[in-house]
CSV table of C-alpha atoms in Angstrom, one decimal:
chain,number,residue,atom,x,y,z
L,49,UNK,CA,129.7,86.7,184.2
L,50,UNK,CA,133.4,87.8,183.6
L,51,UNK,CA,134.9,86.9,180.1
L,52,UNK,CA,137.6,84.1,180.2
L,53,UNK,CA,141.5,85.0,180.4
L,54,UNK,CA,142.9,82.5,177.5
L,55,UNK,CA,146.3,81.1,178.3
L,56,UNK,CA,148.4,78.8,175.7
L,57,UNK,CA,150.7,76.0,175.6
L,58,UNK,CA,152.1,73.6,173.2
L,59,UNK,CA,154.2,70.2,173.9
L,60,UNK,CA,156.7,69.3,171.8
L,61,UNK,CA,158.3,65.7,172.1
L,62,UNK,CA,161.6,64.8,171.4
L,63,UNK,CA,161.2,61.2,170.3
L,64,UNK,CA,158.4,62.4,167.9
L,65,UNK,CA,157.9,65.2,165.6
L,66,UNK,CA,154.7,66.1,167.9
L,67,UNK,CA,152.9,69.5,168.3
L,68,UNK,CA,150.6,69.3,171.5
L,69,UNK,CA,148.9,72.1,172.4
L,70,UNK,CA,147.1,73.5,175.6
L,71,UNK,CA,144.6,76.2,175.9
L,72,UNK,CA,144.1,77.5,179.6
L,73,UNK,CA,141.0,79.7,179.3
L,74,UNK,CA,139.6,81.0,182.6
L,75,UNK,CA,135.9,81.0,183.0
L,76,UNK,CA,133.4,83.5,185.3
L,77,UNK,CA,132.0,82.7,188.5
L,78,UNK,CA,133.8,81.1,191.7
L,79,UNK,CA,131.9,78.7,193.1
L,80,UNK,CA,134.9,77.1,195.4
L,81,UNK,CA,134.4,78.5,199.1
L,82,UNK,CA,137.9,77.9,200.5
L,83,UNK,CA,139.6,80.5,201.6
L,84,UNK,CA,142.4,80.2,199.9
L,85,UNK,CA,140.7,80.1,196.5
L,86,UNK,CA,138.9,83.5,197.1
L,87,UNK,CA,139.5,85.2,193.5
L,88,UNK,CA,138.5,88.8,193.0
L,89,UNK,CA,139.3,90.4,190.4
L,90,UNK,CA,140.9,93.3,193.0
L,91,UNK,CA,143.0,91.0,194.7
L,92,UNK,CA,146.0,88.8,193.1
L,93,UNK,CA,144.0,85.6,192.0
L,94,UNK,CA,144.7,82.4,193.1
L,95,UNK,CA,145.8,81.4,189.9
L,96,UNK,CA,148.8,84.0,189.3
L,97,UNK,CA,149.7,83.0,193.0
L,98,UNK,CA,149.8,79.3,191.9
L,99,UNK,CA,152.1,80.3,188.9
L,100,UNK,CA,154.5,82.0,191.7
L,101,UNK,CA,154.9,78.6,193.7
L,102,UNK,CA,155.4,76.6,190.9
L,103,UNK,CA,157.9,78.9,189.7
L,104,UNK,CA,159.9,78.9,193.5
L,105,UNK,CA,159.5,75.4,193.6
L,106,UNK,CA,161.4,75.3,189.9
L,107,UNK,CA,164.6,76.4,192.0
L,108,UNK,CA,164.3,73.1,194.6
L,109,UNK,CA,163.7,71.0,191.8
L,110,UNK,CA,167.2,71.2,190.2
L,111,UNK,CA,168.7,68.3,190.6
L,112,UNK,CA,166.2,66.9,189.8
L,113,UNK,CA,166.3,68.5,185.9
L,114,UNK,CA,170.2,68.3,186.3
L,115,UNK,CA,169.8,64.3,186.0
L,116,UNK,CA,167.0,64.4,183.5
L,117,UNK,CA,169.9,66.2,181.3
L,118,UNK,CA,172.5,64.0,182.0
L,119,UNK,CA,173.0,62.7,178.8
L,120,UNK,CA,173.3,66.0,177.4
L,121,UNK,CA,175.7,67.0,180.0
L,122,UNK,CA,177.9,63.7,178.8
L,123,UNK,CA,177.6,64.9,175.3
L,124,UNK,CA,178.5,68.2,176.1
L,125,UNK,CA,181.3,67.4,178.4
L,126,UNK,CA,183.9,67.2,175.7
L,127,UNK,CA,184.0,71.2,175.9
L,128,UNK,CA,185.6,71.0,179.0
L,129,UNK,CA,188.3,69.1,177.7
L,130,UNK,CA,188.8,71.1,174.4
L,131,UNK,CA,188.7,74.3,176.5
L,132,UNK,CA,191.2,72.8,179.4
L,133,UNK,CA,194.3,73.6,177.6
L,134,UNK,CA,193.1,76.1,175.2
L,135,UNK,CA,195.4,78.5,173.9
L,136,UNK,CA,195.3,81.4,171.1
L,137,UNK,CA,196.8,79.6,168.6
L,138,UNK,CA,194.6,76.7,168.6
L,139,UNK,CA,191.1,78.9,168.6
L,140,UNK,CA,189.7,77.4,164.8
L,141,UNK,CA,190.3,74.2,165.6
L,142,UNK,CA,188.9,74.4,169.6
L,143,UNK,CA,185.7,76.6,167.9
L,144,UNK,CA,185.7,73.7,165.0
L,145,UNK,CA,184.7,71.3,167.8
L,146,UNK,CA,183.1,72.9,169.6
L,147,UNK,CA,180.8,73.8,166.9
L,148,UNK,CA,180.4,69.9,166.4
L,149,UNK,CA,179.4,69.4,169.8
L,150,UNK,CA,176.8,71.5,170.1
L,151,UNK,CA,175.5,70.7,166.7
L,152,UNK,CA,175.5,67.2,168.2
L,153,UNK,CA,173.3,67.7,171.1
L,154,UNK,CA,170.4,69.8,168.7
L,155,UNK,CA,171.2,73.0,169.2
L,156,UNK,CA,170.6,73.5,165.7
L,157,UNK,CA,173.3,75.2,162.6
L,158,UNK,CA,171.9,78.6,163.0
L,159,UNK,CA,171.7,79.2,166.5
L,160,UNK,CA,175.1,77.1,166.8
L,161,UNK,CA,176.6,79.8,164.1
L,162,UNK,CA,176.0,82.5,165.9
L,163,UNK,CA,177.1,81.2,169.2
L,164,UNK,CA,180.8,80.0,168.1
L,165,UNK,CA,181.1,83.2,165.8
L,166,UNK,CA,180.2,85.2,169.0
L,167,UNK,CA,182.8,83.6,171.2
L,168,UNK,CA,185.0,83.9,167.9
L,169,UNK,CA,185.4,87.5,167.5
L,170,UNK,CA,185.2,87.9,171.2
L,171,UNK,CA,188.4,85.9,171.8
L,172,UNK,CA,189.7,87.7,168.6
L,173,UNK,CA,189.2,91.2,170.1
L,174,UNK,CA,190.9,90.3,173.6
L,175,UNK,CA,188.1,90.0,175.5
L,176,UNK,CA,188.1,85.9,176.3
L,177,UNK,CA,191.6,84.6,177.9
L,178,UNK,CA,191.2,81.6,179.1
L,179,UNK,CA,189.3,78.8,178.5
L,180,UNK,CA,187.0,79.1,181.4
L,181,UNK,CA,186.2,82.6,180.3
L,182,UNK,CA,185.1,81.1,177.1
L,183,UNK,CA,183.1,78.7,178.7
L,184,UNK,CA,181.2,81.6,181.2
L,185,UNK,CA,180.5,83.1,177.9
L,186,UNK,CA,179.1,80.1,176.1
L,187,UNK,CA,177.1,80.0,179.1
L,188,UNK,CA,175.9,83.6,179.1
L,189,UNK,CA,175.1,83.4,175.4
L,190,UNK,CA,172.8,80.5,176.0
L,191,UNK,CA,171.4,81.8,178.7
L,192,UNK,CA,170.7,85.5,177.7
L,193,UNK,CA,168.9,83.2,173.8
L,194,UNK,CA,166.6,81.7,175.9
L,195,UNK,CA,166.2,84.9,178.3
L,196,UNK,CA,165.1,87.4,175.2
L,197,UNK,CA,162.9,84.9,173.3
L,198,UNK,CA,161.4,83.0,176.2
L,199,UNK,CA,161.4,85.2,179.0
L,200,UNK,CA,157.6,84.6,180.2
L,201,UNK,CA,158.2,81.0,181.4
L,202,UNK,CA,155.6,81.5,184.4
L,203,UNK,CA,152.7,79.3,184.3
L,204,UNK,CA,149.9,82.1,184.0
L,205,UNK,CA,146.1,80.8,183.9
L,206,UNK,CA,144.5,83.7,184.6
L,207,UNK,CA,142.7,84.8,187.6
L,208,UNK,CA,138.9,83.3,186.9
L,209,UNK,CA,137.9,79.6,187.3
L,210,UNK,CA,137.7,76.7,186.3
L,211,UNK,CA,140.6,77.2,183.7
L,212,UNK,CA,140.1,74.5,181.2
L,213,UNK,CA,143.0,73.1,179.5
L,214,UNK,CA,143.0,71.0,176.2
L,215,UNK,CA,146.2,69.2,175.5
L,216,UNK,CA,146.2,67.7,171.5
L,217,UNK,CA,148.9,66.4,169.6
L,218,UNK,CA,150.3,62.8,167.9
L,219,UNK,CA,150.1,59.2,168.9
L,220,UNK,CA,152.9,58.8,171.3
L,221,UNK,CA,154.1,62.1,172.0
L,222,UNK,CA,153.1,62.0,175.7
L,223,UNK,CA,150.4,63.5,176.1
L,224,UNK,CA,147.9,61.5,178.8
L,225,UNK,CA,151.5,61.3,181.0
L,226,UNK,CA,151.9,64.6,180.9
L,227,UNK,CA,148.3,65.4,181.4
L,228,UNK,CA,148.5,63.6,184.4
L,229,UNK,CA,152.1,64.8,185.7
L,230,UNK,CA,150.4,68.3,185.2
L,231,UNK,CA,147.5,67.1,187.4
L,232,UNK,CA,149.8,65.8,190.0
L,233,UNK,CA,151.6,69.2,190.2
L,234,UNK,CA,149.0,71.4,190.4
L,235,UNK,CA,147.2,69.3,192.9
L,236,UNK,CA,150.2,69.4,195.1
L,237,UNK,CA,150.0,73.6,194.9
L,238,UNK,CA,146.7,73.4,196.4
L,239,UNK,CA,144.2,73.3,193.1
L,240,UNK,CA,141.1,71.2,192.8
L,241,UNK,CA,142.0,69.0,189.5
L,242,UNK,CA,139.3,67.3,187.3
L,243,UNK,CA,140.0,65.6,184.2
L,244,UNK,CA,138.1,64.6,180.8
L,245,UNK,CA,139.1,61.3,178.8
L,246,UNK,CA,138.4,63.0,175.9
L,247,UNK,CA,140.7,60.4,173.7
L,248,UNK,CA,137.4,58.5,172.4
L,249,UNK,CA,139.6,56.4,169.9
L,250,UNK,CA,142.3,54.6,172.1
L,251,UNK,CA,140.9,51.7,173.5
L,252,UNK,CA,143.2,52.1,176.4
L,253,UNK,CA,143.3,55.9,176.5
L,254,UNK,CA,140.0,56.4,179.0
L,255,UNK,CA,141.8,53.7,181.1
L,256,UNK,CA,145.5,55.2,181.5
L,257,UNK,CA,143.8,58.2,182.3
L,258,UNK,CA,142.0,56.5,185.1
L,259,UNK,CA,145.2,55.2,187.1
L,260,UNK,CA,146.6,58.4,186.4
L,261,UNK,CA,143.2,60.0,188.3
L,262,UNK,CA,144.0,57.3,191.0
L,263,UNK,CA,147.9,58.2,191.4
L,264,UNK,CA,147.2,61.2,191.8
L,265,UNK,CA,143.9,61.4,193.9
L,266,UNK,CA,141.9,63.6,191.2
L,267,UNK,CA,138.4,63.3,190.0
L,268,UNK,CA,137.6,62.1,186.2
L,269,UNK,CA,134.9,61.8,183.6
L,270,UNK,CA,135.0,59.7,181.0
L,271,UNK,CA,132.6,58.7,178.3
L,272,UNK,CA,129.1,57.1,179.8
L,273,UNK,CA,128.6,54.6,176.3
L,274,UNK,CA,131.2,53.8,173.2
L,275,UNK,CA,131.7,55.6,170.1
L,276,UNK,CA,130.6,58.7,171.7
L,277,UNK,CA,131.7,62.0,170.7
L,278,UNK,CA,134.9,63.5,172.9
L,279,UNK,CA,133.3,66.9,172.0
L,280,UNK,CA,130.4,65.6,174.6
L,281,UNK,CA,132.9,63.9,177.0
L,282,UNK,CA,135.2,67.4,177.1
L,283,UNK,CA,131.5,69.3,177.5
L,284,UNK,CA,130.1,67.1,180.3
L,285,UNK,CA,133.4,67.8,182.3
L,286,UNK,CA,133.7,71.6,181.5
L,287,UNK,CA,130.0,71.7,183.5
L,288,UNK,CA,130.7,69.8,186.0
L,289,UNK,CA,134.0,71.6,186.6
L,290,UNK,CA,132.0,74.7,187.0
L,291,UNK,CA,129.3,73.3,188.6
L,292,UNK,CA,131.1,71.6,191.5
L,293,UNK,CA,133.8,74.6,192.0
L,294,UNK,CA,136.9,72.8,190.4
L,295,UNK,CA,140.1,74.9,189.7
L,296,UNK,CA,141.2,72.9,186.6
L,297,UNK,CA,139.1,71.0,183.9
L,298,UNK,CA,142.3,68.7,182.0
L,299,UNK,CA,140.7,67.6,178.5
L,300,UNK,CA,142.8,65.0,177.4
L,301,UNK,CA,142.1,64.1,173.3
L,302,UNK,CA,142.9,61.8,170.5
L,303,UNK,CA,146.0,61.6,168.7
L,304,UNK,CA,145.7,63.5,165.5
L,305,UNK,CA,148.3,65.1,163.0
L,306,UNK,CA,147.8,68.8,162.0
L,307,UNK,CA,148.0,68.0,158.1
L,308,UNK,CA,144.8,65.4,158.5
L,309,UNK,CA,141.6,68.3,158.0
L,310,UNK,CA,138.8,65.8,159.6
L,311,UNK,CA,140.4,65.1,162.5
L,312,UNK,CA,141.5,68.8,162.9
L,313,UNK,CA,137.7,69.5,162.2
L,314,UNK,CA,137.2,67.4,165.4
L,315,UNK,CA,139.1,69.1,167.5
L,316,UNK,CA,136.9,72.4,166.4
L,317,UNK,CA,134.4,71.4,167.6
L,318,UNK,CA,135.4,70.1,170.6
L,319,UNK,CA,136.6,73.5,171.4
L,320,UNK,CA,133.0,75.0,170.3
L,321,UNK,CA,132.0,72.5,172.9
L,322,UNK,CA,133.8,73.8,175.5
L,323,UNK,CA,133.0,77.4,174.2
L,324,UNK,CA,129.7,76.8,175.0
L,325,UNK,CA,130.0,76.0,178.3
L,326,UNK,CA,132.9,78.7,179.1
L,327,UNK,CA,131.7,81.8,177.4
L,328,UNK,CA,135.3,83.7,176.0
L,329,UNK,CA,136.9,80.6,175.3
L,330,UNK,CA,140.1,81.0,172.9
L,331,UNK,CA,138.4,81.7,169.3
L,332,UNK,CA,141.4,79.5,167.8
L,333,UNK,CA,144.0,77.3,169.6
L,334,UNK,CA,147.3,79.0,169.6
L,335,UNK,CA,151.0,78.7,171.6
L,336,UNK,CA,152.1,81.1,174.2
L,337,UNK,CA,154.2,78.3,175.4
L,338,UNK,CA,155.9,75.0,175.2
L,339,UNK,CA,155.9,71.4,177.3
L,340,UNK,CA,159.2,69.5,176.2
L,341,UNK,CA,158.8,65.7,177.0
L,342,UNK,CA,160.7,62.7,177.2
L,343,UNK,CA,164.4,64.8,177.0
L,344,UNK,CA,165.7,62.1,179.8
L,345,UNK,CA,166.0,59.7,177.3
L,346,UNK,CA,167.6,62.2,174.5
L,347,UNK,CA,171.9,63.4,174.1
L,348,UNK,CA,169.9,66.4,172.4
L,349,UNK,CA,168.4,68.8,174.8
L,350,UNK,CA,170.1,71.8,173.0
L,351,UNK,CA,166.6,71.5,171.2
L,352,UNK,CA,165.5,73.5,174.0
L,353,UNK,CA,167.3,76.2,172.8
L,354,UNK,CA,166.6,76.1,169.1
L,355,UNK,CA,162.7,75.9,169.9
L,356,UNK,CA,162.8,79.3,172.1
L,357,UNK,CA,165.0,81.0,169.4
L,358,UNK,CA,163.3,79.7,166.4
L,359,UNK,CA,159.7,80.0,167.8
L,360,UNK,CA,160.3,83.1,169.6
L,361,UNK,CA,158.1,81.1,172.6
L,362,UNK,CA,158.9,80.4,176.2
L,363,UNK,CA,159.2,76.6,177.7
L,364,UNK,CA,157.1,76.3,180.3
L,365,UNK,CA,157.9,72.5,181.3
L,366,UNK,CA,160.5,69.9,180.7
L,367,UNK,CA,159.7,66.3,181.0
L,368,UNK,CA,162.8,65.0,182.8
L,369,UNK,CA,161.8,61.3,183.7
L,370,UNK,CA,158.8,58.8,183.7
L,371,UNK,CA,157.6,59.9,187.7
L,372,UNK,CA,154.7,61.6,188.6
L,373,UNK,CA,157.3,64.2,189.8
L,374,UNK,CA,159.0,64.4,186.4
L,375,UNK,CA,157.0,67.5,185.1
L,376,UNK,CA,159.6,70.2,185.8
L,377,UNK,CA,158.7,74.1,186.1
L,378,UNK,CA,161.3,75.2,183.0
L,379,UNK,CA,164.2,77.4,184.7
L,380,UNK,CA,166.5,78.7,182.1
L,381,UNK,CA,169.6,79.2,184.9
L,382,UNK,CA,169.1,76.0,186.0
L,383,UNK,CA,168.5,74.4,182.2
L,384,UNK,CA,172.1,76.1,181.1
L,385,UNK,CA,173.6,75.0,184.6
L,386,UNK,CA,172.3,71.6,184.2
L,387,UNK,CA,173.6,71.1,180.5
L,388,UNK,CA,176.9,72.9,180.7
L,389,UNK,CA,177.9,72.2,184.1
């Protein structure tokens, strides 16, 4: 049996200081007979062509991320009317504001810094004349930030199956929804989906889980008895996803913070759990990238920004909208377009 690939992701929310991560650990044999799931090691797997659609399907989905940013866009609008009439002798001042806009909409002091004084000395030596050249240039700053620190924004699970994700993370920071808007997309790419109501303290968690298995026409497990331990629930579904060929095992868990040490001891062994069942499961759960929820209903999606550049780690998904649809594959062109345009 092959060792697993192990992939990361965290999910940040913007209406909560949440941490939420997902591991995406491959597992060894292939036990799905359709064609189109053949996976062998010599060929490119099914899962690093699943990453490619969901990345060409990031360019159709633009408008859609362009009206999950719209109150960004209206917060960020007033540099089009600072940098309409902009003239040489009015650069502190227009760079003073401008500064306060984007400090405004969370892009954060140092990142913001080092944008204006950019566009400063760049106006200063000659090389900005207008204000639209200024604004192609905010643009191209933002752009090439988010480029450098978060240029693997491809969904990559690996080429072995069932990859098993664990999303974790606070009360309220949307994790189930996006559980299930995950589900949804990967479904629609052509992936046999399973998921695992591992959130054994919620009363209601095992049952918003459910609809979402209904919306979206995907299997589920959920615990047989109460009070029983998610590290069995997440277990029985890791099996089963090998068992009956499944493509994705989603573990959904409780909400916990990272500073509380026996729920965090939970979570360990929930992944020894799955360990057990996927030999070369991660040995601790890191990032390797970010899901950024619930930025709709936010003036502040320059967080996107400060995230990559602080963090150094790609965004793999923006939550853009409460639809099964609103899970957008993270496009940095299209992000900058859809904020600045």
């Amino acid at each position: 049996m092959g060792m697993a690939t192990p992939v990361h992701l965290s999910l940040l929310s913007k209406t909560s200081p949440s941490h939420l991560v997902l591991a995406f650990p491959g597992t060894g044999s292939i036990s799905h007979k359709t064609a189109r799931f053949k996976c062998l090691a010599s060929q490119s797997g099914f899962f690093t062509r699943l990453g490619r659609l969901i990345k060409e399907k990031a360019r159709s989905d633009v408008e859609k991320i362009f009206s999950g940013f719209s109150k960004t866009r209206d917060n960020l609008a007033v540099i089009d009317e600072l940098l309409l009439y902009w003239n040489l002798a009015d650069t502190d001042r227009v760079l003073d504001e401008l500064e306060e806009a984007l400090l405004a909409s969370d892009f954060g002091p140092r990142i913001t810094i080092k944008i204006v004084e950019s566009l400063r000395e760049d106006i200063l030596a000659g090389k900005l004349k207008s204000g639209s050249e200024i604004k192609d240039a905010l643009k191209r700053s933002v752009l090439e930030l988010l480029i450098k620190k978060g240029n693997k924004a491809d969904l990559q699970l690996g080429f072995r199956k069932p990859a098993v994700i664990m999303i974790v993370g606070v009360n309220g920071g949307g994790k189930t929804t996006s559980l299930g808007k995950l589900a949804y997309r990967l479904k629609n790419e052509g992936a046999k989906i399973l998921m695992a109501a591992g959130d054994t303290f919620r009363a209601a968690a095992s049952d918003q889980l459910e609809i979402w298995a209904e919306r979206t026409g995907c299997d589920i497990v959920v615990a047989e008895k109460e009070k029983i331990k998610a590290s069995s629930v997440l277990s029985q579904a890791v099996k089963r996803g090998k068992e009956q060929g499944f493509d994705v095992v989603l573990c959904d868990t409780s909400g916990r913070l990272h500073t509380n040490y026996s729920l965090m001891e939970e979570l360990i062994a929930c992944k020894k759990a799955v360990g057990k069942v996927v030999p070369g499961a991660p040995n601790v759960v890191g990032i390797t990238g970010l899901i950024l929820t619930k930025l709709d209903g936010s003036a502040r999606g320059g967080c996107v920004v400060s995230v990559v550049d602080e963090l150094g780690i790609p965004v793999k998904f923006v939550g853009v909208g409460e639809g099964v649809e609103d899970l957008q594959p993270f496009d940095a062109e299209a992000f900058v377009n859809a904020i600045f345009s």
